[in-house]
């Protein structure tokens, strides 16, 4: 199924906006997580966790969902398809993985942020920050970005069959 | 009955960029699992606090 170029461009613009916004949210989260991880100041650690909770639930999760939905829609409504090109399959798998891990991780962030609100200075220093999740997430999101820009060659078996069939249909 | 990938133009297989990426990913996962088994690195998984 194909859509007019105007619609495709509008959908692509929304997909780029939410996907790059998601990377921005992860960078912001990483900045707070790093500050909380390396600081000995209880106020920095407390505010870091409160900020990570807000950015996670109010920015990263909605943008991740929007990126996944617009990515699937773009694939289905353009010539790329969902399972025709390896780069689309990999990008979609990584986006689904990142969204899933984010949604599963955020309740833990909320629990820690709730504890950080009332924790003693000693306990806050023990809480530290959050580096692995945003770092790995950022690497994966950058990999998805590179895939979307370069669109490396390679048809899946399904894409290959569809391409072989096309000339005969004329 | 059809044999779609054995026609005059068989499927060329997985591209090299994907093979290299999958091998790199497998190595990273293996290192992560080994480090976890050896007890090195942070605890991981949802609701670990």
Coordinates of N, CA, C and O in Angstrom, one line a residue, chain A residues 25-27 29-31 33-34 52 105 130-141:
Chain A
X25 N 15.9 13.0 24.7 CA 15.5 12.7 26.0 C 16.5 11.7 26.7 O 16.7 11.9 27.9
X26 N 17.0 10.8 26.0 CA 18.0 9.8 26.5 C 19.2 10.6 26.9 O 19.8 10.3 28.0
X27 N 19.7 11.6 26.1 CA 20.9 12.3 26.4 C 20.6 13.1 27.7 O 21.5 13.2 28.6
X29 N 18.5 12.3 30.1 CA 18.5 11.3 31.2 C 19.9 10.9 31.6 O 20.2 10.8 32.8
X30 N 20.7 10.7 30.6 CA 22.1 10.3 30.8 C 22.9 11.4 31.6 O 23.7 11.1 32.5
X31 N 22.6 12.7 31.2 CA 23.3 13.7 32.0 C 22.9 13.7 33.4 O 23.8 13.8 34.3
X33 N 21.7 11.1 35.1 CA 22.2 9.8 35.7 C 23.6 9.8 36.0 O 24.1 9.3 37.0
X34 N 24.4 10.5 35.1 CA 25.8 10.7 35.3 C 26.1 11.6 36.5 O 27.0 11.3 37.3
X52 N 15.1 12.3 36.4 CA 15.1 11.1 35.5 C 13.7 10.5 35.4 O 13.3 10.0 34.4
X105 N 11.9 -0.6 32.6 CA 12.8 0.0 33.5 C 12.2 1.2 34.3 O 12.6 1.4 35.4
X130 N 22.3 6.3 37.3 CA 21.9 5.3 36.4 C 22.7 5.5 35.1 O 22.3 6.4 34.3
X131 N 23.7 4.7 34.8 CA 24.5 4.9 33.6 C 24.2 3.8 32.6 O 24.1 4.1 31.4
X132 N 24.1 2.5 33.0 CA 24.1 1.4 31.9 C 22.9 1.6 31.0 O 23.0 1.5 29.7
X133 N 21.7 1.8 31.5 CA 20.5 1.9 30.7 C 20.5 3.0 29.6 O 20.3 2.7 28.4
X134 N 20.8 4.2 30.1 CA 20.8 5.3 29.0 C 22.0 5.2 28.1 O 21.8 5.5 26.9
X135 N 23.1 4.6 28.6 CA 24.3 4.5 27.7 C 24.0 3.5 26.6 O 24.2 3.7 25.4
X136 N 23.5 2.3 27.0 CA 23.2 1.2 26.0 C 22.1 1.7 25.1 O 22.1 1.5 23.9
X137 N 21.1 2.3 25.7 CA 19.9 2.8 24.9 C 20.4 3.8 23.9 O 20.0 3.8 22.7
X138 N 21.3 4.7 24.3 CA 21.8 5.8 23.3 C 22.6 5.1 22.2 O 22.4 5.5 21.0
X139 N 23.4 4.1 22.5 CA 24.2 3.4 21.4 C 23.2 2.8 20.4 O 23.4 2.9 19.2
X140 N 22.2 2.1 21.0 CA 21.2 1.4 20.1 C 20.4 2.4 19.2 O 20.2 2.2 18.0
X141 N 20.0 3.6 19.9 CA 19.2 4.6 19.1 C 20.1 5.2 18.0 O 19.6 5.5 16.9

